[in-house]
Coordinates of C-alpha atoms in Angstrom, one line a residue:
Chain S
M1386 CA 0.0 0.0 0.0
A1387 CA 2.8 2.5 0.9
V1388 CA 4.6 1.7 -2.3
H1389 CA 1.4 2.2 -4.3
E1390 CA 0.8 5.6 -2.6
A1391 CA 4.4 6.7 -3.3
T1392 CA 4.0 5.8 -7.0
R1393 CA 0.7 7.8 -7.2
V1394 CA 2.1 10.9 -5.5
A1395 CA 5.5 11.1 -7.1
P1396 CA 4.6 11.9 -10.8
H1397 CA 2.3 14.8 -9.7
H1398 CA 5.1 16.3 -7.5
E1399 CA 7.6 15.9 -10.4
E1400 CA 5.2 17.7 -12.8
E1401 CA 4.7 20.6 -10.4
H1402 CA 8.5 20.8 -9.9
N1403 CA 9.0 21.0 -13.7
R1404 CA 6.2 23.5 -14.2
P1405 CA 8.4 26.6 -14.5
A1406 CA 10.7 25.0 -17.0
M1407 CA 7.7 23.7 -19.0
N1408 CA 6.2 27.2 -19.0
Q1409 CA 9.4 28.7 -20.3
M1410 CA 9.8 26.1 -23.0
G1411 CA 6.2 26.5 -24.1
L1412 CA 6.6 30.2 -24.4
W1413 CA 9.9 30.1 -26.3
L1414 CA 8.6 27.5 -28.7
F1415 CA 5.7 29.8 -29.4
F1416 CA 8.1 32.6 -30.1
V1417 CA 10.1 30.4 -32.5
S1418 CA 7.0 29.4 -34.4
E1419 CA 5.9 33.0 -34.7
S1420 CA 9.4 34.0 -35.9
F1421 CA 9.0 31.7 -38.9
L1422 CA 5.8 33.5 -39.8
F1423 CA 7.4 36.9 -39.6
A1424 CA 10.5 35.7 -41.4
A1425 CA 8.4 34.4 -44.3
L1426 CA 6.7 37.8 -44.7
A1427 CA 10.1 39.5 -44.5
S1428 CA 11.6 37.3 -47.2
A1429 CA 8.5 37.8 -49.4
R1430 CA 9.2 41.6 -49.2
F1431 CA 12.5 41.1 -51.0
Y1432 CA 11.1 38.5 -53.4
I1433 CA 8.3 40.6 -54.7
A1434 CA 9.7 44.1 -54.3
G1435 CA 13.5 43.7 -54.1
F1436 CA 15.1 46.6 -52.2
D1437 CA 12.7 49.2 -53.7
R1438 CA 10.9 51.6 -51.5
P1439 CA 8.8 54.6 -52.3
E1440 CA 10.5 58.0 -52.5
H1441 CA 8.0 59.7 -50.2
L1442 CA 7.8 57.1 -47.4
N1443 CA 7.1 58.8 -44.1
Q1444 CA 10.5 58.3 -42.5
A1445 CA 9.8 60.7 -39.6
L1446 CA 6.7 58.7 -38.7
G1447 CA 8.6 55.4 -39.0
L1448 CA 11.4 56.7 -36.7
G1449 CA 8.8 58.1 -34.3
I1450 CA 6.8 54.9 -33.8
T1451 CA 10.0 52.8 -33.6
S1452 CA 11.2 55.1 -30.7
I1453 CA 7.9 54.7 -29.0
L1454 CA 7.9 50.9 -29.3
L1455 CA 11.5 50.7 -28.0
T1456 CA 10.6 52.9 -25.0
S1457 CA 7.6 50.7 -24.3
S1458 CA 10.0 47.8 -24.1
V1459 CA 12.0 49.6 -21.4
C1460 CA 8.8 50.3 -19.5
A1461 CA 7.8 46.6 -19.7
Y1462 CA 11.2 45.6 -18.4
L1463 CA 10.8 47.9 -15.4
A1464 CA 7.3 46.5 -14.8
E1465 CA 8.7 43.0 -14.6
A1466 CA 11.5 44.1 -12.4
A1467 CA 9.0 45.7 -10.1
I1468 CA 6.9 42.6 -9.5
V1469 CA 10.1 40.5 -9.0
R1470 CA 10.8 42.6 -5.9
G1471 CA 7.2 42.7 -4.9
D1472 CA 6.4 46.3 -5.8
R1473 CA 2.9 46.0 -7.2
A1474 CA 2.2 49.7 -7.5
A1475 CA 5.3 50.3 -9.6
C1476 CA 4.5 47.3 -11.7
K1477 CA 1.0 48.6 -12.4
M1478 CA 2.4 52.1 -13.3
Y1479 CA 4.9 50.7 -15.8
L1480 CA 2.4 48.4 -17.3
L1481 CA 0.0 51.3 -17.9
A1482 CA 2.9 53.2 -19.5
T1483 CA 3.6 50.2 -21.7
I1484 CA 0.0 49.9 -22.7
F1485 CA -0.3 53.6 -23.5
L1486 CA 2.9 53.5 -25.7
G1487 CA 1.6 50.4 -27.4
L1488 CA -1.6 52.1 -28.3
V1489 CA 0.3 55.2 -29.6
F1490 CA 2.4 52.8 -31.8
A1491 CA -0.8 51.2 -33.2
G1492 CA -2.2 54.7 -33.8
G1493 CA 1.0 55.6 -35.7
V1494 CA 0.7 52.6 -37.9
A1495 CA -3.0 53.5 -38.6
I1496 CA -1.9 57.0 -39.6
E1497 CA 0.8 55.5 -41.9
W1498 CA -1.8 53.2 -43.5
S1499 CA -4.2 56.1 -44.1
T1500 CA -1.6 58.5 -45.5
A1501 CA 0.5 56.0 -47.5
E1502 CA 1.0 57.1 -51.1
F1503 CA 1.2 53.5 -52.3
T1504 CA -1.5 50.9 -52.5
A1505 CA -1.7 47.2 -51.6
S1506 CA -1.8 46.3 -55.3
E1507 CA 1.8 47.4 -55.8
P1508 CA 4.6 45.0 -54.8
Y1509 CA 6.0 47.2 -52.1
G1510 CA 2.5 48.0 -50.8
T1511 CA 1.6 44.4 -50.6
A1512 CA 4.7 43.7 -48.5
F1513 CA 4.3 46.8 -46.4
F1514 CA 0.6 46.4 -45.5
S1515 CA 0.9 42.6 -44.8
M1516 CA 4.0 43.0 -42.6
T1517 CA 2.8 46.0 -40.6
G1518 CA -0.7 44.6 -40.5
L1519 CA 0.5 41.3 -39.0
H1520 CA 2.8 43.1 -36.6
A1521 CA 0.1 45.5 -35.6
S1522 CA -2.3 42.7 -34.8
H1523 CA 0.4 41.3 -32.5
V1524 CA 0.8 44.7 -30.9
I1525 CA -3.0 44.9 -30.3
S1526 CA -3.1 41.4 -28.8
G1527 CA -0.1 42.3 -26.7
V1528 CA -1.9 45.4 -25.4
G1529 CA -4.9 43.2 -24.5
L1530 CA -2.7 40.7 -22.7
L1531 CA -1.0 43.5 -20.7
A1532 CA -4.4 45.1 -19.9
L1533 CA -5.5 41.7 -18.6
T1534 CA -2.3 41.4 -16.5
Y1535 CA -2.9 44.9 -15.1
R1536 CA -6.5 43.9 -14.2
L1537 CA -5.3 40.8 -12.4
L1538 CA -2.6 42.7 -10.6
S1539 CA -5.3 45.2 -9.4
K1540 CA -7.4 42.3 -8.1
G1541 CA -4.4 41.0 -6.0
H1542 CA -3.0 38.3 -8.2
F1543 CA 0.8 37.8 -8.6
S1544 CA 3.5 38.4 -6.1
A1545 CA 7.3 38.4 -6.0
E1546 CA 7.2 34.6 -5.6
S1547 CA 4.6 33.8 -8.2
H1548 CA 4.3 36.1 -11.2
W1549 CA 4.5 33.9 -14.3
G1550 CA 1.5 35.7 -15.9
V1551 CA 3.3 39.0 -15.7
E1552 CA 6.6 37.6 -17.0
A1553 CA 4.9 35.8 -19.9
S1554 CA 2.9 38.8 -21.1
I1555 CA 5.9 41.1 -20.9
K1556 CA 8.1 38.6 -22.7
Y1557 CA 5.5 38.5 -25.4
W1558 CA 5.7 42.3 -25.6
H1559 CA 9.5 42.2 -25.9
F1560 CA 9.1 39.6 -28.7
V1561 CA 6.8 42.0 -30.6
D1562 CA 9.5 44.6 -30.2
V1563 CA 12.2 42.4 -31.5
V1564 CA 10.2 41.7 -34.6
W1565 CA 9.8 45.5 -35.2
V1566 CA 13.6 45.9 -34.7
F1567 CA 13.9 43.9 -38.0
F1568 CA 10.8 45.0 -39.8
Y1569 CA 11.5 48.7 -39.4
P1570 CA 14.8 48.8 -41.4
I1571 CA 13.5 46.2 -43.9
L1572 CA 10.5 48.4 -44.7
Y1573 CA 12.0 51.9 -44.3
L1574 CA 15.8 51.9 -44.4
F1575 CA 17.3 49.1 -46.4
S1576 CA 18.8 50.0 -49.8
W1577 CA 21.2 48.1 -52.2
Chain I
M546 CA 12.5 43.1 18.6
S547 CA 15.7 41.0 18.5
E548 CA 18.8 42.4 16.9
E549 CA 19.0 39.4 14.6
F550 CA 15.5 40.2 13.2
L551 CA 16.4 43.9 12.8
S552 CA 19.7 43.1 11.0
R553 CA 17.9 40.7 8.7
L554 CA 15.3 43.4 8.0
D555 CA 18.0 45.8 7.2
K556 CA 19.8 43.3 4.9
Q557 CA 16.5 42.7 3.0
A558 CA 15.9 46.5 2.6
R559 CA 19.5 46.9 1.3
E560 CA 19.1 44.1 -1.2
W561 CA 15.8 45.5 -2.3
A562 CA 17.4 49.0 -2.8
E563 CA 20.4 47.4 -4.6
G564 CA 18.1 45.4 -6.9
R565 CA 16.1 48.4 -7.7
H566 CA 19.3 50.4 -8.5
R567 CA 20.6 47.6 -10.7
T568 CA 17.4 47.4 -12.6
K569 CA 17.3 51.1 -13.3
R570 CA 20.9 50.9 -14.4
V571 CA 20.1 48.1 -16.9
A572 CA 17.0 50.0 -18.1
L573 CA 19.0 53.2 -18.6
W574 CA 21.9 51.5 -20.5
M575 CA 19.5 49.6 -22.7
A576 CA 17.5 52.7 -23.5
I577 CA 20.7 54.5 -24.5
F578 CA 21.9 51.5 -26.5
L579 CA 18.6 51.2 -28.4
A580 CA 18.3 54.9 -29.0
V581 CA 21.9 55.1 -30.4
G582 CA 21.3 52.0 -32.5
T583 CA 18.1 53.5 -34.0
V584 CA 19.7 56.9 -34.7
L585 CA 22.7 55.2 -36.2
E586 CA 20.5 53.1 -38.5
Y587 CA 18.6 56.2 -39.6
G588 CA 21.8 58.1 -40.3
L589 CA 23.3 55.2 -42.2
A590 CA 20.2 54.9 -44.3
I591 CA 20.6 58.5 -45.4
A592 CA 24.4 58.4 -45.8
I593 CA 25.0 55.0 -47.4
D594 CA 23.4 53.5 -50.5
R595 CA 24.3 49.9 -50.0
N596 CA 23.6 49.7 -46.3
V597 CA 22.1 46.2 -45.8
P598 CA 25.1 44.4 -44.1
I599 CA 25.7 47.0 -41.5
M600 CA 22.0 47.4 -40.9
I601 CA 21.6 43.7 -40.3
A602 CA 24.6 43.8 -37.9
I603 CA 22.9 46.7 -35.9
N604 CA 19.6 44.9 -35.9
I605 CA 21.1 41.6 -34.6
A606 CA 22.9 43.5 -31.9
E607 CA 19.7 45.3 -30.8
A608 CA 17.7 42.0 -30.9
A609 CA 20.4 40.2 -29.0
A610 CA 20.4 42.8 -26.3
I611 CA 16.6 42.7 -25.9
L612 CA 16.7 38.9 -25.8
W613 CA 19.4 38.8 -23.2
F614 CA 18.6 41.7 -20.9
F615 CA 14.9 42.1 -21.3
M616 CA 13.7 38.6 -22.1
H617 CA 16.3 36.8 -19.9
A618 CA 17.0 34.3 -22.6
R619 CA 19.5 32.5 -20.4
R620 CA 16.7 31.6 -18.0
A621 CA 15.0 29.5 -20.6
W622 CA 17.4 26.8 -19.8
R623 CA 17.0 27.0 -16.1
S624 CA 14.1 25.7 -13.9
E625 CA 13.0 28.6 -11.6
E626 CA 10.1 29.0 -9.2
H627 CA 7.5 31.6 -10.2

């Protein structure tokens, strides 16, 4: 009987012990799979439009929204660092800042879409709208995730010892930022 | 209150303050690094016609910094309690 009990309890305990590593692995595998999707679009940009880009591309707007997204990543880092040391108020403040900057970024992309002098039927336009559209959808979902995290924080969830939800949503935000680090020059700056 | 308790409390407060200071230092240096990288990219795009290799190098450096310092990539291989 004692042996049977030990066999029944042990696997559950082992699973719980491995939970943090499983969480991390699941999240990183998700990032890897999403990377293939973004890489496919990025390579399609060069296949259909080469290194061409319109003369009157709004470079100032591109630089502006890039700066905003990078700043939001710094805020997200500070939010995670705050919950690691148990400072819920600071975590909420930095999360709000990240959400606000994310929304500003999405607004900038919307302005770019509405004022673009090229259309989706042109090769560059196809690449531009598909790349920025897919990225913007990730930004919107990231904002939603961060907003949910903020709400859960407000209700008393998460602590210095247990904050996987905060860490995962912020890592997702950083991933979205990393994608833009490559997309921005591919769309706005590359020339050959 | 015992002296041991007070010294432990003091040690925790110091560690908390040091952790916060370290965090802000990392955030500041990353902000500077990313800002310089972005401005450099923009400047190179204006100044150089064939800029793809150097742009890619800058992009990889920025992405690696975000992965390492912000996303804690090295923790992906470690089992930690959350």
